[in-house]
PDB file of C-alpha atoms in Angstrom:
ATOM      1  CA  MET A1382     208.179  76.348 287.294  1.00 67.00           C
ATOM      2  CA  SER A1383     204.389  76.558 287.354  1.00 89.00           C
ATOM      3  CA  ARG A1384     204.218  74.828 290.761  1.00 91.00           C
ATOM      4  CA  LEU A1385     206.622  77.386 292.167  1.00 92.00           C
ATOM      5  CA  LYS A1386     204.547  80.196 290.691  1.00 93.00           C
ATOM      6  CA  LYS A1387     201.328  78.741 292.133  1.00 94.00           C
ATOM      7  CA  PHE A1388     202.966  78.351 295.540  1.00 94.00           C
ATOM      8  CA  PHE A1389     204.163  81.950 295.424  1.00 95.00           C
ATOM      9  CA  TRP A1390     200.723  83.360 294.562  1.00 92.00           C
ATOM     10  CA  ILE A1391     199.008  81.202 297.182  1.00 95.00           C
ATOM     11  CA  ALA A1392     201.486  82.470 299.784  1.00 95.00           C
ATOM     12  CA  VAL A1393     200.863  86.073 298.691  1.00 93.00           C
ATOM     13  CA  LEU A1394     197.100  85.504 298.911  1.00 92.00           C
ATOM     14  CA  ILE A1395     197.357  84.001 302.414  1.00 95.00           C
ATOM     15  CA  LEU A1396     199.584  86.846 303.623  1.00 93.00           C
ATOM     16  CA  THR A1397     197.190  89.415 302.139  1.00 88.00           C
ATOM     17  CA  ILE A1398     194.214  87.813 303.880  1.00 90.00           C
ATOM     18  CA  LEU A1399     196.099  87.734 307.193  1.00 92.00           C
ATOM     19  CA  PHE A1400     197.143  91.358 306.751  1.00 88.00           C
ATOM     20  CA  ALA A1401     193.549  92.353 305.941  1.00 87.00           C
ATOM     21  CA  ALA A1402     192.210  90.509 308.981  1.00 89.00           C
ATOM     22  CA  GLN A1403     194.642  92.333 311.258  1.00 89.00           C
ATOM     23  CA  ASN A1404     193.750  95.770 309.830  1.00 85.00           C
ATOM     24  CA  MET A1405     189.965  95.792 309.884  1.00 86.00           C
ATOM     25  CA  HIS A1406     189.637  98.397 312.641  1.00 87.00           C
ATOM     26  CA  GLY A1407     187.993 101.657 311.657  1.00 87.00           C
ATOM     27  CA  ILE A1408     189.945 104.858 311.193  1.00 87.00           C
ATOM     28  CA  GLU A1409     189.047 108.447 310.461  1.00 83.00           C
ATOM     29  CA  ILE A1410     190.016 109.878 307.075  1.00 83.00           C
ATOM     30  CA  ARG A1411     190.418 113.639 306.871  1.00 79.00           C
ATOM     31  CA  LEU A1412     189.928 114.938 303.350  1.00 77.00           C
ATOM     32  CA  LEU A1413     191.259 118.433 304.042  1.00 77.00           C
ATOM     33  CA  PRO A1414     194.268 118.838 306.336  1.00 74.00           C
ATOM     34  CA  PHE A1415     193.310 122.313 307.552  1.00 73.00           C
ATOM     35  CA  ALA A1416     189.563 121.795 307.832  1.00 63.00           C
ATOM     36  CA  PRO A1417     187.248 123.943 309.890  1.00 67.00           C
ATOM     37  CA  SER A1418     185.996 122.673 313.207  1.00 65.00           C
ATOM     38  CA  ASP A1419     182.958 121.049 311.569  1.00 65.00           C
ATOM     39  CA  ASP A1420     184.359 117.610 310.650  1.00 62.00           C
ATOM     40  CA  SER A1421     181.087 116.236 309.304  1.00 67.00           C
ATOM     41  CA  ILE A1422     181.904 117.507 305.805  1.00 70.00           C
ATOM     42  CA  THR A1423     185.664 116.983 305.641  1.00 73.00           C
ATOM     43  CA  ALA A1424     186.120 113.701 307.503  1.00 77.00           C
ATOM     44  CA  ILE A1425     184.973 110.139 307.029  1.00 79.00           C
ATOM     45  CA  ASP A1426     184.871 108.034 310.169  1.00 81.00           C
ATOM     46  CA  GLY A1427     184.879 104.266 310.604  1.00 84.00           C
ATOM     47  CA  VAL A1428     186.558 103.206 307.339  1.00 87.00           C
ATOM     48  CA  PRO A1429     188.532  99.965 307.729  1.00 89.00           C
ATOM     49  CA  LEU A1430     192.267 100.519 307.391  1.00 88.00           C
ATOM     50  CA  ILE A1431     192.641  97.729 304.836  1.00 87.00           C
ATOM     51  CA  PHE A1432     190.283  99.585 302.463  1.00 88.00           C
ATOM     52  CA  VAL A1433     192.409 102.704 302.749  1.00 89.00           C
ATOM     53  CA  ILE A1434     195.584 100.718 302.046  1.00 88.00           C
ATOM     54  CA  LEU A1435     194.055  98.887 299.074  1.00 88.00           C
ATOM     55  CA  ALA A1436     192.642 102.138 297.674  1.00 92.00           C
ATOM     56  CA  ALA A1437     196.076 103.763 297.898  1.00 92.00           C
ATOM     57  CA  LEU A1438     197.639 100.773 296.122  1.00 92.00           C
ATOM     58  CA  LEU A1439     194.984 100.871 293.412  1.00 95.00           C
ATOM     59  CA  ILE A1440     195.437 104.605 292.848  1.00 97.00           C
ATOM     60  CA  GLY A1441     199.209 104.121 292.608  1.00 96.00           C
ATOM     61  CA  LEU A1442     198.739 101.276 290.139  1.00 95.00           C
ATOM     62  CA  LEU A1443     196.420 103.362 287.952  1.00 97.00           C
ATOM     63  CA  VAL A1444     198.797 106.333 287.952  1.00 97.00           C
ATOM     64  CA  GLY A1445     201.693 104.045 287.024  1.00 95.00           C
ATOM     65  CA  VAL A1446     199.725 102.464 284.171  1.00 95.00           C
ATOM     66  CA  MET A1447     198.754 105.885 282.818  1.00 96.00           C
ATOM     67  CA  LEU A1448     202.345 107.153 282.966  1.00 96.00           C
ATOM     68  CA  GLU A1449     203.681 104.023 281.288  1.00 94.00           C
ATOM     69  CA  ASN A1450     201.001 104.238 278.599  1.00 93.00           C
ATOM     70  CA  ASP A1451     201.985 107.844 277.937  1.00 93.00           C
ATOM     71  CA  ARG A1452     205.672 106.885 277.736  1.00 94.00           C
ATOM     72  CA  GLU A1453     205.024 104.068 275.242  1.00 94.00           C
ATOM     73  CA  ARG A1454     202.750 106.066 272.918  1.00 94.00           C
ATOM     74  CA  PRO A1455     205.507 107.227 270.471  1.00 93.00           C
ATOM     75  CA  PHE A1456     206.840 103.681 270.140  1.00 94.00           C
ATOM     76  CA  ARG A1457     203.380 102.271 269.392  1.00 93.00           C
ATOM     77  CA  ARG A1458     202.756 105.023 266.825  1.00 94.00           C
ATOM     78  CA  GLU A1459     206.018 104.212 265.047  1.00 95.00           C
ATOM     79  CA  LEU A1460     205.236 100.484 265.169  1.00 95.00           C
ATOM     80  CA  ASN A1461     201.811 101.095 263.586  1.00 95.00           C
ATOM     81  CA  GLU A1462     203.387 103.200 260.819  1.00 96.00           C
ATOM     82  CA  LYS A1463     205.921 100.453 260.096  1.00 96.00           C
ATOM     83  CA  ALA A1464     203.131  97.847 260.024  1.00 96.00           C
ATOM     84  CA  ARG A1465     201.155  99.925 257.497  1.00 96.00           C
ATOM     85  CA  GLU A1466     204.276 100.361 255.374  1.00 96.00           C
ATOM     86  CA  LEU A1467     204.986  96.621 255.495  1.00 96.00           C
ATOM     87  CA  SER A1468     201.399  95.862 254.481  1.00 95.00           C
ATOM     88  CA  HIS A1469     201.716  98.241 251.527  1.00 95.00           C
ATOM     89  CA  VAL A1470     205.015  96.649 250.429  1.00 94.00           C
ATOM     90  CA  ARG A1471     203.522  93.148 250.688  1.00 94.00           C
ATOM     91  CA  SER A1472     200.516  94.116 248.553  1.00 93.00           C
ATOM     92  CA  GLU A1473     202.835  95.645 245.936  1.00 91.00           C
ATOM     93  CA  LEU A1474     204.932  92.470 245.954  1.00 89.00           C
ATOM     94  CA  ALA A1475     201.819  90.331 245.467  1.00 89.00           C
ATOM     95  CA  LYS A1476     200.750  92.503 242.513  1.00 87.00           C
ATOM     96  CA  LEU A1477     204.185  92.228 240.911  1.00 83.00           C
ATOM     97  CA  GLN A1478     204.331  88.479 241.441  1.00 82.00           C
ATOM     98  CA  SER A1479     200.902  87.959 239.869  1.00 84.00           C
ATOM     99  CA  ALA A1480     201.860  90.194 236.928  1.00 79.00           C
ATOM    100  CA  LEU A1481     205.111  88.281 236.549  1.00 77.00           C
ATOM    101  CA  LYS A1482     203.253  84.954 236.459  1.00 77.00           C
ATOM    102  CA  GLN A1483     200.869  86.267 233.818  1.00 78.00           C
ATOM    103  CA  SER A1484     203.580  87.656 231.554  1.00 70.00           C
ATOM    104  CA  ASP A1485     204.504  85.372 228.706  1.00 64.00           C
ATOM    105  CA  THR A1486     207.899  86.771 227.715  1.00 65.00           C
ATOM    106  CA  PRO A1487     211.010  87.543 229.748  1.00 62.00           C
ATOM    107  CA  GLU A1488     211.150  91.070 228.274  1.00 63.00           C
ATOM    108  CA  THR A1489     207.704  91.856 229.693  1.00 62.00           C
ATOM    109  CA  ALA A1490     208.737  90.448 233.056  1.00 58.00           C
ATOM    110  CA  ALA A1491     211.836  92.670 233.033  1.00 62.00           C
ATOM    111  CA  LEU A1492     209.634  95.705 232.423  1.00 61.00           C
ATOM    112  CA  LEU A1493     207.412  94.844 235.391  1.00 60.00           C
ATOM    113  CA  LEU A1494     210.249  94.479 237.885  1.00 62.00           C
ATOM    114  CA  PRO A1495     211.441  97.725 239.502  1.00 63.00           C
ATOM    115  CA  LYS A1496     214.871  99.111 238.529  1.00 61.00           C
ATOM    116  CA  ARG A1497     217.575  99.096 241.175  1.00 55.00           C
TER     117      ARG A1497
END
């Protein structure tokens, strides 16, 4: 399976390099769609198209990561609460087990164990 995965990523890398080589011509980016006639402030000229495409992909990736992080936040909070509760229960169990080992009579051990 790892050879197939390596082959896939090498193919993706080669296709990306070929795509980048074909899209290196400069384009003009207009920052405001209804800009005044003076384009020196609202337009950037000569940016390679591949940079624009990669920037758009990166922005989309970052927005997706932020949205997914926001969606998962309640689940992580609940998981952390459960982990703290489990840690507390384990420490209580360790205390009871050490007290049970130190007790010398069964009556004392029965007093230490919680009632159900």
